[in-house]
Coordinates of C-alpha atoms in Angstrom, one line a residue:
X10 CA 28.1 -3.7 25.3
X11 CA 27.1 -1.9 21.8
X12 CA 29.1 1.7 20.9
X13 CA 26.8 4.4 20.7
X14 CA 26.9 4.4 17.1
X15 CA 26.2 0.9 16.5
X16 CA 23.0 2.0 18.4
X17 CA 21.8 4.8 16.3
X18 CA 22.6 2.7 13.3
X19 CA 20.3 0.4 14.3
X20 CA 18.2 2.8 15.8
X21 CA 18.2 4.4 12.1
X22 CA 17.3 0.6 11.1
X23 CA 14.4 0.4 12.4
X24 CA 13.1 3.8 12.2
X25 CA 13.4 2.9 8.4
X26 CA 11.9 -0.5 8.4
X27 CA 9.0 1.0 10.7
X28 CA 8.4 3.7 7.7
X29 CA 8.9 0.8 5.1
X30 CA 5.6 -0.8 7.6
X31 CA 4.0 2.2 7.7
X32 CA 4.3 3.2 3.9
X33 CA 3.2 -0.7 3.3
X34 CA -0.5 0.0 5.3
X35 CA -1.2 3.4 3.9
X36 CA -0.7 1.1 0.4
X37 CA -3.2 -1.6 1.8
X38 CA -5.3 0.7 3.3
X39 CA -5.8 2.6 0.1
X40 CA -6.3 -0.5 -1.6
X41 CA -8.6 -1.6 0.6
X42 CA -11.0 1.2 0.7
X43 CA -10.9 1.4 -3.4
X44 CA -12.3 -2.0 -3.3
X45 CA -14.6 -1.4 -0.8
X46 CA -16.0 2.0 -2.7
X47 CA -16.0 -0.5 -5.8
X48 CA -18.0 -3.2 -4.1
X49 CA -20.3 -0.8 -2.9
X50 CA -21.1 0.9 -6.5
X51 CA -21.2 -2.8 -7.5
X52 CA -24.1 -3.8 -4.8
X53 CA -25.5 -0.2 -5.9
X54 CA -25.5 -1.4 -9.8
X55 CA -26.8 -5.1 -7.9
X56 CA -29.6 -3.0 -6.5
X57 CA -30.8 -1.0 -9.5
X58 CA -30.8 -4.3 -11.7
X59 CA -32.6 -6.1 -9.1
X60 CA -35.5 -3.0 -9.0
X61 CA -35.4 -3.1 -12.8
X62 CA -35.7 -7.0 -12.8
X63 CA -38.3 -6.7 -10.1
X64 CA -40.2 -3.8 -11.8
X65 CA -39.9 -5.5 -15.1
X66 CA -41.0 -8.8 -13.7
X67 CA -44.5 -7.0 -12.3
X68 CA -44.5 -5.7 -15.8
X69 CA -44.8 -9.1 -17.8
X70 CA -47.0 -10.9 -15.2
X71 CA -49.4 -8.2 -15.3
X72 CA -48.6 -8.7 -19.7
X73 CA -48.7 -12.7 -19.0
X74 CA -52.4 -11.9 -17.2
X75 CA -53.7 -10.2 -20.0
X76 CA -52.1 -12.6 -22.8
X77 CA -54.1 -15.5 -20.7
X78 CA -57.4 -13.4 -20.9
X79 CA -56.7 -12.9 -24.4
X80 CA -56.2 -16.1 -25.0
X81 CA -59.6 -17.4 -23.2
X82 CA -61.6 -14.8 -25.2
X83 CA -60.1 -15.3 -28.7
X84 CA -58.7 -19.4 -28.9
X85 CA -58.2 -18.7 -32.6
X86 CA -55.8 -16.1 -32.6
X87 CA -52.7 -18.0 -32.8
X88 CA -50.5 -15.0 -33.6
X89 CA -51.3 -13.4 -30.0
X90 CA -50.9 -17.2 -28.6
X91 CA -47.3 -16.9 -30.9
X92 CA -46.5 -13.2 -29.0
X93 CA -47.4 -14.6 -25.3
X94 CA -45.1 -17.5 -26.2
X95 CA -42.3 -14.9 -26.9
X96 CA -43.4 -12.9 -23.7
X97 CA -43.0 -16.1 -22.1
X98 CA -39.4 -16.2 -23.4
X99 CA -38.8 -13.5 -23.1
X100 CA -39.9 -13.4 -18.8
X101 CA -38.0 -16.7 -18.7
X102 CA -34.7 -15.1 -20.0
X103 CA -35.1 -12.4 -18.1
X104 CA -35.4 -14.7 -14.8
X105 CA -32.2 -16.5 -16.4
X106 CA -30.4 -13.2 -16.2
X107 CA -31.6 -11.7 -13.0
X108 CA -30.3 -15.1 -11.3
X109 CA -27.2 -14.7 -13.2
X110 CA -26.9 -10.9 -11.5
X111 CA -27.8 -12.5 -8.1
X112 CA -25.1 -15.2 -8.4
X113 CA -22.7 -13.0 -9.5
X114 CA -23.9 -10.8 -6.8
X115 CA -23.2 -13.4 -4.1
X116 CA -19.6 -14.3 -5.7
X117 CA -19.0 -10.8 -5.4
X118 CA -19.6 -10.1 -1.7
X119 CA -17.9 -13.7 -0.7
X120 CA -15.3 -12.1 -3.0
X121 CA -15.0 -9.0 -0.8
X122 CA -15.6 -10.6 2.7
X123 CA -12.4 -12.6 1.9
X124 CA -10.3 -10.0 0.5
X125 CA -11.0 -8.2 3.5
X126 CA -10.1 -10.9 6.1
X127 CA -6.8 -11.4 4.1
X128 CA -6.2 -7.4 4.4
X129 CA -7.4 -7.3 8.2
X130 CA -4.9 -10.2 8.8
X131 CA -2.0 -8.3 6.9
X132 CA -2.9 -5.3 9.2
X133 CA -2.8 -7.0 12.1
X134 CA 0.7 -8.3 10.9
X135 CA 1.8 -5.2 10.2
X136 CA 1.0 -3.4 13.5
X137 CA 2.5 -6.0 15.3
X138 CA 5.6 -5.7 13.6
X139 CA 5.2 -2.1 14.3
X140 CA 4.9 -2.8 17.9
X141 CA 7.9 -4.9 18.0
X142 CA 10.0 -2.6 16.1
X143 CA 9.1 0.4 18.5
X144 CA 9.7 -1.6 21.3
X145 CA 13.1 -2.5 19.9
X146 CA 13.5 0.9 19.4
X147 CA 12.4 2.1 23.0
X148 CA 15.0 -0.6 24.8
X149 CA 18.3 1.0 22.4
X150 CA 16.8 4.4 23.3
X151 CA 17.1 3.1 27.0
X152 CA 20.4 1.4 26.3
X153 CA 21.5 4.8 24.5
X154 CA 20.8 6.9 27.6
X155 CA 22.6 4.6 30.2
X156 CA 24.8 4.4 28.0
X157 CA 25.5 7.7 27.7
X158 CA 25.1 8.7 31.4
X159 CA 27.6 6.0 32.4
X160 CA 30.1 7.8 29.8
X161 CA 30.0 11.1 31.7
X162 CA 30.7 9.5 34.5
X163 CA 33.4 7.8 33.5
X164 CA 34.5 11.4 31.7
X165 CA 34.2 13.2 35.3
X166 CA 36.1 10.4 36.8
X167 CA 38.6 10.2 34.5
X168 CA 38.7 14.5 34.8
X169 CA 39.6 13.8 38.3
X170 CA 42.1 11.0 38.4
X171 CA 43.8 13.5 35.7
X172 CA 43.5 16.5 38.2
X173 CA 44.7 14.0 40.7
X174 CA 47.7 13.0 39.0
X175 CA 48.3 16.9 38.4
X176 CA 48.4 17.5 41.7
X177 CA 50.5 14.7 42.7
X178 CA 53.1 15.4 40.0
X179 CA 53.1 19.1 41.4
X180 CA 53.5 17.4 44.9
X181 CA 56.2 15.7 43.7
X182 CA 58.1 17.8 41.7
X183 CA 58.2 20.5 45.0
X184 CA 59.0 17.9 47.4
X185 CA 62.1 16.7 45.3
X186 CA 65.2 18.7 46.4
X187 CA 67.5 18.7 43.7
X188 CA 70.4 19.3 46.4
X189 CA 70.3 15.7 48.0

């Protein structure tokens, strides 16, 4: 059977360790939601780049449409046939790039969705251990108390034995005639 102090220290044990836990998720949980907030001004910065790209690519079709008309009506002019060419670059390198965004994009949300499995398992760790140490703690609590119930008793018991004895030696000391 553990003294009663043995009991608070490692009631105080775990009572640290459980803050040491809990100190350890607010950390994650901090973490975690700074990456989220960045992941989400990333697929925000995704977005705009993607409307740009999108708006910019309805731009140069309609541009490629009228470089083709131009070049139907005027054959001769090679220096417009020169500028679709580098129009034609131009949309190709911009397609190059907005698959490069997209990719990146992509990486980026696998990224995440990983990050945050590894952080949801860490959690779940966590709590657990949280669990176990309260439990821990709730059994010495319960130990503590019976404990502590079973010394009063054994105070009050031994209060009476020691009243007992009192009363005996008083019993005995008046009985005993000095005369015999």
């Amino acid at each position: 059977m553990q003294s009663l102090d043995d009991l608070n220290k490692r009631v105080e044990e775990n009572t640290k360790a459980n803050q040491v836990l809990l100190e350890e998720n607010q950390t994650l949980r901090t973490d975690f939601r700074e990456r989220v907030a960045k992941y989400q001004e990333q697929a925000e910065l995704s977005k705009e780049l993607i409307d740009k790209l999108t708006e910019a690519n309805t731009s140069y079709e309609e541009r490629l449409q009228e470089m083709a008309v131009l070049l139907r009506q005027a054959n001769a002019k090679i220096m417009e046939g020169e500028e679709a060419k580098k129009t034609i670059a131009e949309y190709q390198e911009l397609v190059k790039k907005q698959e490069e965004v997209i990719a990146s994009t992509k990486e980026n949300r696998e990224n995440l969705s990983n990050l945050v499995k590894r952080y949801e398992t860490v959690l779940k760790e966590r709590n657990a251990e949280i669990k176990a140490k309260n439990k821990e703690i709730s059994e010495l609590q319960n130990e503590m108390s019976k404990m502590k119930k079973e010394c009063a008793r054994l105070k009050e018991q031994s209060r009476r034995l020691e009243a007992l004895c009192r009363y005996l030696q008083e019993k005995q000391d008046s009985d005993f005639d000095p005369m015999l």
